[in-house]
GROMACS .gro file of C-alpha atoms in nm:
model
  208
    1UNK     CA    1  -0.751   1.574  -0.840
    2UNK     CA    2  -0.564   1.354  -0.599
    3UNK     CA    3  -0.621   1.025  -0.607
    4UNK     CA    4  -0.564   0.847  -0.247
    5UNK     CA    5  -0.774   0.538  -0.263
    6UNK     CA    6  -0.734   0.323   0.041
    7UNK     CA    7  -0.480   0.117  -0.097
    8UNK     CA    8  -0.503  -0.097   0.251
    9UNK     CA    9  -0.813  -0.283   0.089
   10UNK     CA   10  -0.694  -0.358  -0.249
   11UNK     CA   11  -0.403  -0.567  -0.039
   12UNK     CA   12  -0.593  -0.697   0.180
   13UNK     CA   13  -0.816  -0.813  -0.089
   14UNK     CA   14  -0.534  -1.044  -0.206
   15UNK     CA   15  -0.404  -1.327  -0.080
   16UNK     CA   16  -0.327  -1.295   0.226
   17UNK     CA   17  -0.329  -1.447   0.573
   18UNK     CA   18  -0.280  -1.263   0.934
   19UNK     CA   19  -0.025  -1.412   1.178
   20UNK     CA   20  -0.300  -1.630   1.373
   21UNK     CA   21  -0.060  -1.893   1.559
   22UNK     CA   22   0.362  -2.032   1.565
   23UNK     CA   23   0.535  -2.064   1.278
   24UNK     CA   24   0.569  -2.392   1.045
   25UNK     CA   25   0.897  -2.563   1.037
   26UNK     CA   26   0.954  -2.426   0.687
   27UNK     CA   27   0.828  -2.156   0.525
   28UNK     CA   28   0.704  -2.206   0.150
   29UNK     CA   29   0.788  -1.932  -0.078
   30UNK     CA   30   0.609  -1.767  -0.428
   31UNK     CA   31   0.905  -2.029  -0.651
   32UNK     CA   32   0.712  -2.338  -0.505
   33UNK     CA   33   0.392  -2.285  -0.729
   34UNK     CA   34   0.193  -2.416  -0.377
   35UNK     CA   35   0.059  -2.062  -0.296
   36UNK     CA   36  -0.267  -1.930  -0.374
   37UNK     CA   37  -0.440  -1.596  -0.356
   38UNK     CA   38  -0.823  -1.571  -0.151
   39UNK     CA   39  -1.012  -1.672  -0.459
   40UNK     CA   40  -0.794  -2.007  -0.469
   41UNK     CA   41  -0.592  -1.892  -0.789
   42UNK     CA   42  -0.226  -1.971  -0.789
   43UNK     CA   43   0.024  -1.720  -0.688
   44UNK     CA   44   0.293  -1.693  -0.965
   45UNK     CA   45   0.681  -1.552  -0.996
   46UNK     CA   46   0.724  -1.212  -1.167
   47UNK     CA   47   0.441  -0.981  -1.243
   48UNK     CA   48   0.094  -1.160  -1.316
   49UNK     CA   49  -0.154  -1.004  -1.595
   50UNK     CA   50  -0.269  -0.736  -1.360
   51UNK     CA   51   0.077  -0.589  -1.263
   52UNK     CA   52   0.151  -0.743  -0.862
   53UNK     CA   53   0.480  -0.922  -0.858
   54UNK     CA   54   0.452  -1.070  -0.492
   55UNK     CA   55   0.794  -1.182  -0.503
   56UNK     CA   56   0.949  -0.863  -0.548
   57UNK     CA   57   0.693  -0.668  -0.306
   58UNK     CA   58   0.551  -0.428  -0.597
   59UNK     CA   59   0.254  -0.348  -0.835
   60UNK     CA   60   0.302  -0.188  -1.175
   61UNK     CA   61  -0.002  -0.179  -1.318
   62UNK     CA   62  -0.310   0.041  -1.312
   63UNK     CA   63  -0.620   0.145  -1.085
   64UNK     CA   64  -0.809  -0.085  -1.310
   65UNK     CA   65  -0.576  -0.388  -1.229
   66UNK     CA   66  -0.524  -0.318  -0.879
   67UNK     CA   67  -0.852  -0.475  -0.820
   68UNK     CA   68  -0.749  -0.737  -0.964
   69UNK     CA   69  -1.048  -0.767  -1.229
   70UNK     CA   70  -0.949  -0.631  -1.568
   71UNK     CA   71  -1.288  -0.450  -1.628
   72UNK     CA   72  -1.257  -0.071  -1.678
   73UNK     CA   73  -1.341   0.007  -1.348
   74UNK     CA   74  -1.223   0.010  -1.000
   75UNK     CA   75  -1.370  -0.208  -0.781
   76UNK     CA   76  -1.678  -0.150  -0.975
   77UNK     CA   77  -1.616   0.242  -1.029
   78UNK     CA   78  -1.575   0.375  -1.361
   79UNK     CA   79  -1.438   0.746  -1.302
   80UNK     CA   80  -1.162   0.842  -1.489
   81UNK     CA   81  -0.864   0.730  -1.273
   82UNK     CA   82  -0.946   0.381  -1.315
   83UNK     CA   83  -0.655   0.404  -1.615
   84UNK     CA   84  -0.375   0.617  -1.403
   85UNK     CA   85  -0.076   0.455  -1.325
   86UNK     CA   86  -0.022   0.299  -1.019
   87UNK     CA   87   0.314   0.187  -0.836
   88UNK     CA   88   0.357   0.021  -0.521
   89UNK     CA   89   0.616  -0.114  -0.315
   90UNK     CA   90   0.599  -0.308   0.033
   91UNK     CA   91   0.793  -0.468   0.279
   92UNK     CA   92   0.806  -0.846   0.422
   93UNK     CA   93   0.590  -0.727   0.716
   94UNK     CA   94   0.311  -0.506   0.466
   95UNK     CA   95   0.284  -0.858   0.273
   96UNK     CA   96   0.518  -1.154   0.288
   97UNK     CA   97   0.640  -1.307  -0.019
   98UNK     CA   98   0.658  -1.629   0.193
   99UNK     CA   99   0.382  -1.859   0.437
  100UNK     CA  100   0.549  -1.938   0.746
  101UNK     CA  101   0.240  -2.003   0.941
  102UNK     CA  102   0.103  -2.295   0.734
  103UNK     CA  103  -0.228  -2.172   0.543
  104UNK     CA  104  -0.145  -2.166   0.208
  105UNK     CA  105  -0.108  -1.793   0.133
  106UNK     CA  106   0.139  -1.492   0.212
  107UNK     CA  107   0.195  -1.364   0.575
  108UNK     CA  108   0.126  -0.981   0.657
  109UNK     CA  109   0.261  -0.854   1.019
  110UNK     CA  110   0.418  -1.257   1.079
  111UNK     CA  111   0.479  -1.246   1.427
  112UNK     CA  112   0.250  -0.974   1.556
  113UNK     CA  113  -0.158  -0.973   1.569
  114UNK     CA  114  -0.240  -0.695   1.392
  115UNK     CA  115   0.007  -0.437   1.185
  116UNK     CA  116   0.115  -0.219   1.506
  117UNK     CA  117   0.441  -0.229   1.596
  118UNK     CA  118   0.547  -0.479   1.311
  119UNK     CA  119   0.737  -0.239   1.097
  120UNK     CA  120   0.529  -0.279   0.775
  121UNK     CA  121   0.590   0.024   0.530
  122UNK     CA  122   0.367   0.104   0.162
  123UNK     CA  123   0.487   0.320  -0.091
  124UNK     CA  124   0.258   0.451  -0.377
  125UNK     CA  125   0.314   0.655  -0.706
  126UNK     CA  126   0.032   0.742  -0.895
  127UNK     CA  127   0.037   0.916  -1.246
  128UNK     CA  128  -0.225   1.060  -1.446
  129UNK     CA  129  -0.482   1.303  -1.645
  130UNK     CA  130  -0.829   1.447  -1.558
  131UNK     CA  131  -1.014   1.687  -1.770
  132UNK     CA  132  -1.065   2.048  -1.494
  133UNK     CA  133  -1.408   2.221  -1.540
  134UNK     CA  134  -1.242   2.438  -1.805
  135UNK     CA  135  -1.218   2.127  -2.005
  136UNK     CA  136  -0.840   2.088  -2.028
  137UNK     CA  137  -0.623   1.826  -2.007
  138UNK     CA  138  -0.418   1.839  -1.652
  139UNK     CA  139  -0.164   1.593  -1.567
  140UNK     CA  140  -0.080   1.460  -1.151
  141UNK     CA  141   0.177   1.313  -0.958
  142UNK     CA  142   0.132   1.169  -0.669
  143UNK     CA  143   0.352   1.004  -0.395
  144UNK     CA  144   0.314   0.912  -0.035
  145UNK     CA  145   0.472   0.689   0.215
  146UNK     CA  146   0.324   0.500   0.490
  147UNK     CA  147   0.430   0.275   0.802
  148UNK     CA  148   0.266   0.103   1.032
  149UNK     CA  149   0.311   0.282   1.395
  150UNK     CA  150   0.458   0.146   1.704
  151UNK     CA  151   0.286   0.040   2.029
  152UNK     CA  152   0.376   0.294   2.216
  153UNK     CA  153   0.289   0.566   1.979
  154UNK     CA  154  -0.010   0.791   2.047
  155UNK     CA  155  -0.307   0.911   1.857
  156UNK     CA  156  -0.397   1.305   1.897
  157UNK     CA  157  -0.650   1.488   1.698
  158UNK     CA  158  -0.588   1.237   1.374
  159UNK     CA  159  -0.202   1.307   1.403
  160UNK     CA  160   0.000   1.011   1.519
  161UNK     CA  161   0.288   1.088   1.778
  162UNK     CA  162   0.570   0.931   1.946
  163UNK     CA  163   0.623   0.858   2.297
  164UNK     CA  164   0.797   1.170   2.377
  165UNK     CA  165   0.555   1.376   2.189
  166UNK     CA  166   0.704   1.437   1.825
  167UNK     CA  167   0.487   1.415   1.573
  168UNK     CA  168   0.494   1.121   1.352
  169UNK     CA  169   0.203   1.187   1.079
  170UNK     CA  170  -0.130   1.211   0.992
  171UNK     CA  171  -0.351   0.851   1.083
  172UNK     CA  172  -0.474   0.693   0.785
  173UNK     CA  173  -0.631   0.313   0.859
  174UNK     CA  174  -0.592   0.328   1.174
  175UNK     CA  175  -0.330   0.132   1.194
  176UNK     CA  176  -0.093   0.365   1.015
  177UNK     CA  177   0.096   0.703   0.976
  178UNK     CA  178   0.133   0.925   0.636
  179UNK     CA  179   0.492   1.055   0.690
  180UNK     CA  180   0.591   1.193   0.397
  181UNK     CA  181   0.332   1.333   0.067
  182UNK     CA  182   0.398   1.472  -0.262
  183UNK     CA  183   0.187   1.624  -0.534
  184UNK     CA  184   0.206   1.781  -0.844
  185UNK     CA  185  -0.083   1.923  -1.057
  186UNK     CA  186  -0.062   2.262  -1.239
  187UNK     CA  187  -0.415   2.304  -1.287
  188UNK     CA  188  -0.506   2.247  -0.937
  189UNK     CA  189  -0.191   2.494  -0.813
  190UNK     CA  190  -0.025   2.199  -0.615
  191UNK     CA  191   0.366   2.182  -0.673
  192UNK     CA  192   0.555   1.933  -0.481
  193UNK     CA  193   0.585   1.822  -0.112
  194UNK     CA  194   0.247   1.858   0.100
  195UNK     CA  195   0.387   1.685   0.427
  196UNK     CA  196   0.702   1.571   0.585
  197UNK     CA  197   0.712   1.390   0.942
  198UNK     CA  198   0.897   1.580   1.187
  199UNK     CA  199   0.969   1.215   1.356
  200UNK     CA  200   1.072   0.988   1.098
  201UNK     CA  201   1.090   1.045   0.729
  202UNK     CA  202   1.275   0.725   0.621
  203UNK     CA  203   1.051   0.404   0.580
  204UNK     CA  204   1.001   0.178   0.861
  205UNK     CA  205   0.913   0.188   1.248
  206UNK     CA  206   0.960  -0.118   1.377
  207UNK     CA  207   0.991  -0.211   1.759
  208UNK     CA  208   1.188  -0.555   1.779
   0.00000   0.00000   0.00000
Protein backbone atom coordinates (compact mmCIF):
# COMPACT_ATOMS: atom_id res chain seq x y z
CA UNK A 1 0.00 0.00 0.00
CA UNK A 2 1.28 3.42 -0.91
CA UNK A 3 2.24 5.47 1.54
CA UNK A 4 1.77 9.38 0.60
CA UNK A 5 1.49 11.10 3.91
CA UNK A 6 1.30 14.82 3.57
CA UNK A 7 4.78 15.37 3.96
CA UNK A 8 3.90 19.36 3.79
CA UNK A 9 2.99 19.09 7.63
CA UNK A 10 5.80 17.15 8.98
CA UNK A 11 7.98 20.37 7.50
CA UNK A 12 6.02 22.69 8.45
CA UNK A 13 6.00 21.23 11.82
CA UNK A 14 9.72 22.12 12.10
CA UNK A 15 11.33 25.05 12.49
CA UNK A 16 10.39 27.19 10.35
CA UNK A 17 9.42 30.79 9.67
CA UNK A 18 7.36 32.33 6.49
CA UNK A 19 8.86 35.36 4.70
CA UNK A 20 6.71 38.01 6.83
CA UNK A 21 8.83 41.35 6.12
CA UNK A 22 12.69 42.69 4.37
CA UNK A 23 15.50 40.91 4.87
CA UNK A 24 18.22 41.34 7.83
CA UNK A 25 21.53 42.70 6.93
CA UNK A 26 23.01 39.24 7.38
CA UNK A 27 21.66 36.14 7.23
CA UNK A 28 22.62 33.54 10.09
CA UNK A 29 23.18 30.12 8.94
CA UNK A 30 22.71 26.24 10.66
CA UNK A 31 27.15 26.56 11.55
CA UNK A 32 26.26 29.51 13.98
CA UNK A 33 24.56 27.19 16.69
CA UNK A 34 21.93 30.51 17.06
CA UNK A 35 19.02 28.67 15.27
CA UNK A 36 16.28 26.93 16.83
CA UNK A 37 13.45 24.70 15.71
CA UNK A 38 9.40 25.73 16.93
CA UNK A 39 9.77 23.92 20.19
CA UNK A 40 12.92 26.24 21.01
CA UNK A 41 15.50 23.27 20.56
CA UNK A 42 18.69 24.12 18.81
CA UNK A 43 19.13 23.46 15.21
CA UNK A 44 22.40 21.45 14.70
CA UNK A 45 24.99 20.65 11.57
CA UNK A 46 24.70 17.17 9.98
CA UNK A 47 21.87 14.83 10.64
CA UNK A 48 20.24 15.15 14.24
CA UNK A 49 18.93 11.80 16.12
CA UNK A 50 15.82 11.70 14.02
CA UNK A 51 17.47 11.78 10.51
CA UNK A 52 16.85 15.86 9.11
CA UNK A 53 20.15 17.37 8.20
CA UNK A 54 18.86 21.05 7.55
CA UNK A 55 22.06 22.01 6.20
CA UNK A 56 22.14 19.73 3.46
CA UNK A 57 18.21 20.02 2.66
CA UNK A 58 17.44 16.14 3.42
CA UNK A 59 15.87 13.56 5.86
CA UNK A 60 17.15 10.01 6.19
CA UNK A 61 15.40 8.60 8.68
CA UNK A 62 12.04 6.92 9.16
CA UNK A 63 8.13 7.66 9.34
CA UNK A 64 8.65 7.31 13.02
CA UNK A 65 11.36 10.12 13.10
CA UNK A 66 9.87 12.32 10.68
CA UNK A 67 7.69 13.50 13.40
CA UNK A 68 10.24 14.24 15.10
CA UNK A 69 9.25 12.18 18.40
CA UNK A 70 11.02 8.83 18.54
CA UNK A 71 7.89 6.88 19.77
CA UNK A 72 6.78 4.05 17.44
CA UNK A 73 4.27 5.94 15.90
CA UNK A 74 3.59 8.63 13.49
CA UNK A 75 2.33 11.57 14.73
CA UNK A 76 0.57 9.46 17.18
CA UNK A 77 -0.33 6.53 14.60
CA UNK A 78 0.96 3.22 15.09
CA UNK A 79 0.21 1.34 11.63
CA UNK A 80 2.84 -0.43 10.22
CA UNK A 81 4.64 2.19 8.06
CA UNK A 82 5.65 4.09 10.96
CA UNK A 83 9.22 1.96 10.45
CA UNK A 84 9.55 2.40 6.38
CA UNK A 85 12.21 4.32 5.18
CA UNK A 86 11.86 7.69 4.37
CA UNK A 87 14.12 10.10 2.14
CA UNK A 88 13.69 13.59 1.42
CA UNK A 89 15.34 16.26 -0.30
CA UNK A 90 14.41 20.12 -0.64
CA UNK A 91 15.46 23.19 -1.99
CA UNK A 92 16.48 26.75 -0.38
CA UNK A 93 12.94 27.98 -1.20
CA UNK A 94 10.99 24.40 0.32
CA UNK A 95 13.13 25.23 3.62
CA UNK A 96 16.13 27.50 3.97
CA UNK A 97 19.14 26.32 5.64
CA UNK A 98 19.65 30.04 6.54
CA UNK A 99 17.33 33.13 8.53
CA UNK A 100 17.54 36.10 6.53
CA UNK A 101 14.49 37.71 7.91
CA UNK A 102 15.59 37.96 11.57
CA UNK A 103 13.37 35.42 13.74
CA UNK A 104 15.54 32.95 14.79
CA UNK A 105 14.62 29.96 12.57
CA UNK A 106 14.93 28.81 8.79
CA UNK A 107 13.16 30.74 5.91
CA UNK A 108 10.64 28.78 3.53
CA UNK A 109 9.50 30.78 0.18
CA UNK A 110 12.13 34.01 1.47
CA UNK A 111 10.96 36.61 -0.64
CA UNK A 112 7.44 35.58 -1.55
CA UNK A 113 4.18 35.30 0.90
CA UNK A 114 3.19 32.07 0.51
CA UNK A 115 5.00 29.05 -1.66
CA UNK A 116 3.46 30.13 -5.22
CA UNK A 117 5.63 31.16 -7.59
CA UNK A 118 8.82 30.76 -5.32
CA UNK A 119 10.29 27.76 -6.98
CA UNK A 120 10.32 25.42 -3.91
CA UNK A 121 10.66 21.65 -5.03
CA UNK A 122 10.27 18.17 -2.40
CA UNK A 123 11.48 14.96 -3.30
CA UNK A 124 10.46 11.75 -1.35
CA UNK A 125 11.56 8.01 -1.42
CA UNK A 126 9.86 5.76 0.67
CA UNK A 127 10.80 1.99 1.22
CA UNK A 128 9.06 -0.69 2.87
CA UNK A 129 6.96 -4.01 3.88
CA UNK A 130 3.24 -4.62 4.69
CA UNK A 131 1.76 -7.95 5.34
CA UNK A 132 -1.42 -8.30 2.07
CA UNK A 133 -4.61 -10.09 3.31
CA UNK A 134 -3.00 -13.35 2.19
CA UNK A 135 -0.59 -12.79 4.94
CA UNK A 136 2.64 -12.36 2.97
CA UNK A 137 5.33 -10.28 3.18
CA UNK A 138 5.24 -7.52 0.15
CA UNK A 139 7.87 -5.04 -0.28
CA UNK A 140 7.17 -0.97 -1.93
CA UNK A 141 8.90 1.67 -3.51
CA UNK A 142 7.81 4.74 -3.70
CA UNK A 143 8.97 8.08 -5.33
CA UNK A 144 7.39 11.34 -6.22
CA UNK A 145 8.41 14.82 -6.99
CA UNK A 146 6.77 17.98 -6.19
CA UNK A 147 7.10 21.90 -6.91
CA UNK A 148 5.48 24.60 -5.92
CA UNK A 149 3.41 26.19 -9.05
CA UNK A 150 3.70 29.53 -10.56
CA UNK A 151 1.30 32.50 -10.39
CA UNK A 152 0.08 32.32 -13.43
CA UNK A 153 -0.65 28.67 -13.48
CA UNK A 154 -4.23 27.43 -13.37
CA UNK A 155 -6.19 24.95 -11.39
CA UNK A 156 -8.73 22.59 -13.50
CA UNK A 157 -10.56 19.67 -12.15
CA UNK A 158 -7.52 18.94 -9.42
CA UNK A 159 -4.93 19.05 -12.37
CA UNK A 160 -2.65 22.05 -12.30
CA UNK A 161 -1.90 23.74 -15.79
CA UNK A 162 0.18 26.28 -17.34
CA UNK A 163 -0.72 29.45 -18.87
CA UNK A 164 -1.03 28.15 -22.29
CA UNK A 165 -2.91 25.18 -21.20
CA UNK A 166 -0.33 22.18 -20.77
CA UNK A 167 -0.77 20.24 -18.10
CA UNK A 168 1.53 20.52 -15.24
CA UNK A 169 0.24 17.78 -12.57
CA UNK A 170 -2.07 16.67 -10.25
CA UNK A 171 -2.71 19.51 -7.06
CA UNK A 172 -1.64 18.20 -3.90
CA UNK A 173 -1.62 21.11 -0.90
CA UNK A 174 -2.84 23.40 -2.72
CA UNK A 175 -0.06 25.08 -3.21
CA UNK A 176 1.65 22.42 -5.27
CA UNK A 177 1.90 20.09 -8.37
CA UNK A 178 2.83 16.12 -8.38
CA UNK A 179 4.85 16.00 -11.66
CA UNK A 180 6.40 12.98 -11.75
CA UNK A 181 5.31 9.36 -9.46
CA UNK A 182 6.76 6.04 -9.18
CA UNK A 183 5.73 2.81 -7.55
CA UNK A 184 6.65 -0.52 -7.17
CA UNK A 185 4.77 -3.31 -5.27
CA UNK A 186 4.36 -6.88 -6.66
CA UNK A 187 1.64 -7.84 -4.53
CA UNK A 188 -0.44 -4.92 -5.27
CA UNK A 189 0.42 -5.33 -9.35
CA UNK A 190 2.04 -1.76 -9.47
CA UNK A 191 5.44 -1.73 -11.49
CA UNK A 192 7.07 1.52 -12.00
CA UNK A 193 6.07 5.04 -13.25
CA UNK A 194 2.29 6.09 -12.40
CA UNK A 195 2.60 9.79 -13.72
CA UNK A 196 4.82 12.02 -15.70
CA UNK A 197 4.01 15.88 -16.33
CA UNK A 198 3.53 16.64 -19.82
CA UNK A 199 4.84 20.37 -18.78
CA UNK A 200 7.78 20.02 -16.75
CA UNK A 201 9.39 16.90 -15.47
CA UNK A 202 12.68 18.36 -14.09
CA UNK A 203 12.45 19.95 -10.49
CA UNK A 204 11.70 23.49 -10.10
CA UNK A 205 9.19 26.25 -11.46
CA UNK A 206 10.25 29.26 -10.44
CA UNK A 207 9.11 32.77 -11.87
CA UNK A 208 12.00 35.35 -11.01
Amino acid sequence: MKRLISLLAIILFLSISAYTGAATADCVNVQSGALVDSAGNTIQTGYDQFGYNYQAHKFNGTYDGSDRVLDGTYWGDTADYVDDKLMMKWNDAWLSNKDCDGDGKLDRHFGHSSYVGSGAWLTNNVEGEYNDADGNVCHYTYFVKIVAVSTTDVLVGGIWHDESGVEIGPEIWSQFAIIQSVYNDPCGGSHGLEYLSPARPGLGNRED
